[in-house]
XYZ file of C-alpha atoms in Angstrom:
332
model
C 0.000 0.000 0.000
C 2.814 2.426 0.836
C 5.110 1.230 -1.940
C 8.340 -0.675 -1.743
C 11.044 0.385 0.647
C 13.433 -0.779 3.321
C 12.764 -1.074 7.025
C 15.033 0.799 9.389
C 15.017 2.059 12.951
C 15.539 5.778 13.437
C 15.223 7.713 16.676
C 12.872 5.198 18.288
C 10.597 4.963 15.266
C 9.867 2.175 12.872
C 9.966 3.861 9.513
C 9.307 2.604 6.018
C 11.079 4.784 3.543
C 11.308 4.253 -0.190
C 12.300 6.471 -3.031
C 8.866 8.035 -3.147
C 6.118 9.163 -0.828
C 4.056 8.482 1.176
C 6.308 7.576 4.071
C 4.910 5.849 7.135
C 6.367 5.591 10.618
C 5.285 4.577 14.079
C 6.254 5.206 17.695
C 5.126 1.914 19.270
C 3.928 1.584 22.851
C 6.079 -1.462 23.528
C 9.251 0.621 23.184
C 8.759 2.453 26.498
C 9.194 1.344 30.093
C 6.460 1.389 32.727
C 8.148 4.362 34.423
C 8.198 6.312 31.161
C 4.507 5.593 30.624
C 3.662 6.777 34.137
C 5.627 9.983 33.595
C 3.954 10.488 30.225
C 0.460 10.127 31.657
C 1.204 12.438 34.589
C 2.616 15.136 32.286
C -0.230 14.745 29.779
C -2.912 14.872 32.492
C -1.275 17.934 34.064
C -1.187 19.703 30.696
C -4.862 18.974 30.077
C -5.717 20.059 33.630
C -4.076 23.419 32.921
C -6.975 24.220 30.597
C -9.021 24.403 33.813
C -6.332 25.585 36.240
C -4.708 28.370 34.218
C -7.864 30.533 34.037
C -8.286 30.080 37.807
C -4.673 31.127 38.358
C -5.269 34.249 36.294
C -8.385 35.108 38.301
C -6.393 34.621 41.509
C -4.464 37.858 40.830
C -7.563 39.590 42.229
C -7.086 38.012 45.661
C -4.806 40.833 46.922
C -7.564 43.329 46.085
C -9.882 41.711 48.640
C -7.307 40.195 51.024
C -4.198 42.441 50.873
C -1.509 40.608 52.793
C 2.163 40.247 51.978
C 1.574 36.637 50.900
C -1.307 37.410 48.541
C 0.521 40.395 47.056
C 3.587 38.256 46.297
C 1.288 35.600 44.818
C -0.483 38.148 42.629
C 2.814 39.561 41.338
C 4.083 36.037 40.624
C 0.991 35.148 38.560
C 1.159 38.474 36.711
C 4.778 37.723 35.848
C 3.742 34.356 34.370
C 1.082 36.170 32.357
C 3.641 38.343 30.564
C 6.818 36.276 30.723
C 8.494 34.604 28.870
C 8.301 36.488 25.614
C 10.971 34.661 23.598
C 11.049 31.153 22.063
C 13.062 28.366 23.640
C 13.730 25.673 20.978
C 14.230 22.895 23.552
C 10.563 23.224 24.540
C 9.486 21.860 21.163
C 10.323 18.383 22.453
C 8.274 18.642 25.644
C 5.485 16.552 24.073
C 7.680 13.655 22.941
C 6.669 11.438 25.898
C 3.084 11.361 24.605
C 3.918 9.648 21.314
C 4.072 6.097 22.664
C 1.054 6.625 24.934
C -1.060 6.949 21.797
C 0.947 4.566 19.607
C 1.530 7.489 17.267
C 1.639 6.621 13.579
C 2.483 9.190 10.944
C 2.208 9.399 7.187
C 4.100 12.009 5.171
C 2.968 12.537 1.593
C 4.888 15.785 1.155
C 8.189 15.324 -0.678
C 11.407 16.964 0.585
C 11.355 19.224 -2.462
C 7.803 20.368 -1.753
C 8.720 21.024 1.884
C 11.247 23.637 0.773
C 8.466 25.996 -0.369
C 6.683 28.441 1.936
C 3.597 26.800 3.442
C 0.781 27.002 5.957
C 0.174 23.731 7.811
C -3.580 23.481 8.444
C -4.320 20.930 11.171
C -7.805 19.395 11.404
C -9.795 18.571 13.437
C -9.354 20.762 16.512
C -10.695 18.423 19.171
C -11.556 19.636 22.677
C -7.994 19.699 23.973
C -5.978 19.160 20.775
C -3.528 16.642 22.194
C -2.397 15.253 18.841
C -1.896 18.798 17.570
C 0.210 19.626 20.637
C 2.315 16.596 19.697
C 2.723 18.446 16.413
C 5.229 20.836 18.025
C 7.562 17.900 18.582
C 6.570 16.114 15.373
C 7.408 19.106 13.187
C 10.688 19.642 15.041
C 11.677 16.012 14.429
C 10.572 15.660 10.810
C 10.678 19.223 9.441
C 13.228 21.036 11.636
C 14.310 23.458 8.905
C 10.695 24.324 8.120
C 9.577 24.747 11.749
C 7.664 28.024 11.985
C 5.206 29.861 14.196
C 1.993 28.240 15.395
C -1.174 30.303 15.626
C -3.288 29.743 18.743
C -6.321 31.388 20.327
C -5.103 34.717 21.698
C -6.553 34.022 25.159
C -4.119 31.113 25.631
C -1.216 33.544 25.536
C -2.501 35.247 28.700
C -2.975 32.110 30.775
C -0.164 31.315 33.242
C 2.003 28.252 32.493
C 0.115 27.492 29.265
C 1.422 30.775 27.908
C 5.001 30.011 28.923
C 5.225 26.709 27.071
C 3.336 27.942 24.020
C 5.568 31.009 23.703
C 8.637 28.793 24.056
C 7.241 26.710 21.160
C 6.894 29.899 19.032
C 3.111 30.245 19.302
C 1.545 33.531 18.212
C -1.966 35.074 18.323
C -4.223 34.017 15.471
C -5.020 37.516 14.188
C -4.771 38.051 10.420
C -2.079 40.715 10.819
C 0.074 38.387 12.908
C -0.341 35.484 10.483
C 0.777 37.645 7.561
C 3.794 38.892 9.502
C 4.791 35.306 10.348
C 4.609 34.315 6.683
C 6.917 37.189 5.791
C 9.589 35.461 7.882
C 8.837 31.736 7.520
C 6.170 29.075 7.729
C 3.017 28.788 9.809
C 0.890 26.153 11.522
C -2.739 26.736 12.465
C -5.857 24.866 13.537
C -8.196 26.619 11.080
C -11.381 25.154 12.526
C -10.833 27.164 15.701
C -13.458 27.436 18.418
C -16.249 26.539 16.021
C -14.621 23.167 15.364
C -13.913 22.665 19.077
C -17.616 22.830 19.852
C -18.391 20.382 17.056
C -15.965 17.853 18.534
C -17.527 14.529 19.456
C -16.243 11.006 19.989
C -19.127 9.660 17.932
C -18.843 11.787 14.788
C -15.930 13.347 12.930
C -16.592 16.942 11.871
C -14.379 19.676 10.431
C -15.379 23.333 10.134
C -14.007 24.410 6.760
C -16.693 25.807 4.474
C -16.494 29.272 6.051
C -12.707 29.266 6.409
C -11.735 31.185 3.273
C -9.733 33.755 5.229
C -6.726 31.470 5.627
C -6.889 30.684 1.890
C -6.906 34.397 1.114
C -3.808 34.892 3.277
C -2.114 31.926 1.589
C -2.683 33.444 -1.859
C -1.545 36.886 -0.702
C 1.683 35.540 0.782
C 2.337 32.903 -1.916
C 2.193 30.119 0.659
C 0.906 26.664 -0.189
C -1.580 25.050 2.198
C -0.444 21.697 3.574
C -3.464 19.728 4.861
C -2.654 17.772 8.021
C -5.220 15.426 9.520
C -4.884 14.350 13.151
C -6.849 11.155 13.671
C -7.727 10.626 17.324
C -7.887 14.327 18.213
C -11.644 14.107 18.773
C -11.411 10.939 20.861
C -9.617 12.223 23.969
C -12.521 13.842 25.851
C -16.272 14.281 26.133
C -17.729 17.751 26.594
C -20.911 19.438 27.708
C -20.977 22.272 25.161
C -21.402 20.630 21.785
C -22.784 22.004 18.548
C -24.355 25.436 18.338
C -25.692 25.793 21.877
C -25.432 28.861 24.116
C -21.924 28.118 25.421
C -20.642 27.605 21.902
C -22.116 30.887 20.632
C -20.912 32.788 23.705
C -17.392 31.394 23.392
C -17.087 32.369 19.736
C -18.362 35.851 20.592
C -15.626 36.494 23.152
C -13.019 34.340 21.337
C -12.435 32.061 24.328
C -13.792 28.576 24.954
C -16.220 28.030 27.811
C -17.063 24.371 28.080
C -16.837 21.514 30.558
C -14.871 18.506 29.396
C -13.889 15.236 31.000
C -12.098 12.009 30.215
C -11.231 9.032 32.397
C -12.922 8.980 35.824
C -14.750 12.213 34.829
C -11.452 14.060 35.271
C -9.299 15.990 32.747
C -7.376 12.757 32.127
C -7.739 11.892 28.438
C -9.073 8.573 27.267
C -6.465 6.198 25.842
C -6.550 5.533 22.139
C -4.686 5.728 18.861
C -3.265 8.850 17.187
C -2.301 9.262 13.551
C -0.791 12.358 11.931
C -1.088 12.520 8.149
C 0.820 15.266 6.336
C -0.811 15.598 2.930
C 0.546 16.947 -0.314
C 0.505 20.750 -0.591
C -2.490 22.421 -2.199
C -1.001 24.327 -5.111
C -1.491 28.057 -5.402
C -3.856 29.277 -8.133
C -2.517 31.312 -11.077
C -4.139 34.541 -9.854
C -5.872 36.094 -6.862
C -9.402 36.584 -8.172
C -12.476 35.474 -6.170
C -12.713 32.499 -8.515
C -9.099 31.548 -7.744
C -9.803 31.789 -4.011
C -12.893 29.584 -4.340
C -10.919 27.058 -6.388
C -8.101 26.747 -3.856
C -10.595 26.551 -0.986
C -12.446 23.738 -2.768
C -9.224 21.814 -3.463
C -8.162 22.163 0.177
C -11.450 20.653 1.377
C -11.170 17.854 -1.167
C -7.615 17.120 -0.011
C -8.749 16.785 3.615
C -11.633 14.510 2.603
C -9.262 12.349 0.560
C -6.770 12.036 3.427
C -9.554 11.044 5.809
C -10.947 8.283 3.604
C -7.506 6.997 2.603
C -6.001 6.689 6.077
C -8.824 6.384 8.611
C -8.198 2.654 8.907
C -4.794 3.385 10.470
C -6.595 4.942 13.443
C -9.027 2.040 13.721
C -11.976 4.053 12.394
C -14.653 1.787 10.885
C -15.372 2.105 7.134
C -18.825 3.548 7.831
C -17.448 6.482 9.878
C -17.631 9.389 7.474
C -16.162 12.876 7.678
C -18.665 15.723 7.923
C -17.511 19.021 6.429
C -19.518 22.028 7.605
C-alpha cells in the first residue's frame, strides 16, 4: 500500500522509507518502560488540567484586592509575571510533548516530498478536538521531521494570557491568530494553524468526525496573498480524547465564539481531565497548489481543493486509526 522500501530504525521509530512518498512511521507503545509511561500520563494529564487551572490562576491575581496581605501580594505579582513572561522562544521546549507519542501509539504518514517542503507553506491541522492533544504533539513532530521548516503556530489569543500554558506555548513559538500576525509570520517563515478554531472545538464529538471548513476562506486568502501553499494535516484521534458538555451550536458555543475564548466543561477518564487512551495518527498531505491569480474564482478554487484534499486524506487513512469504514467525515 505504501510502496516498496526498506525497514530501518531511526530515533525510536519504525519507519518505512522508499524512493517516493508516502512515508509511514510509528512510535510503538512497547518501546517504552512502565516508568516512562507513568511519567507520560502524569505530564499529559497535568497539561490537560491546565486548561481548567490556568484561568483560575489568572483570576487569583484579584485576591490581593480583597485580602491584601504580603503573601497574597507576592502571589499576585508572581501570577502576573507568568502572564507576561516569557516572551521569547526556547527551541528545547518543542520536544516537551515527545513522551506522549508512545502513549497513543503514534503513527504518521508524510505525503509531502522533501522538495515540496522547501516551499513556503501554511500547515492546516484538522480537526481541533476539545484539547488538541495530537496537535500539541505536532510541536515535537514538526521539530523532528521538518526542523528546517519549523515556523510559528497560531493559537487562540486568550491562551497567551494564561499562566504556564502561555510560557510553554511562547517557548514553542506560538503567536496570536489575528490576520495581521499570520501575515507577519509568513513574511519570515512558515506557519501552523488549527483553522477550525473554536467553532470546530464545539463540534468535537467522539461519535462523529466533523471539520469546520466551508467558512474558512480567510486562511486561503492569506495563503494566496503571501504565496504560501496550504499543507493539509489530519490528526486522527484528536476528537477521541474527551467528552464535553458544550457541543454544537448551543449557548456556550455561541458565547465562546463571541468572546473568542472557549467556555465548556470537558472530561475524560474517571470524569477528570485525564484523556481517554486511544490511537493517534498524523497525516501530512501533499501541498495544495497556489492558483494562477488572486481573483475570487481563484480563491474559491483553492478553498475547494483544500477541502477535497482533507476529505481524501480522511478516507484513505482512517483505517490506520481504527476508524470503521462507515465512519464518514462531515464538512460544515
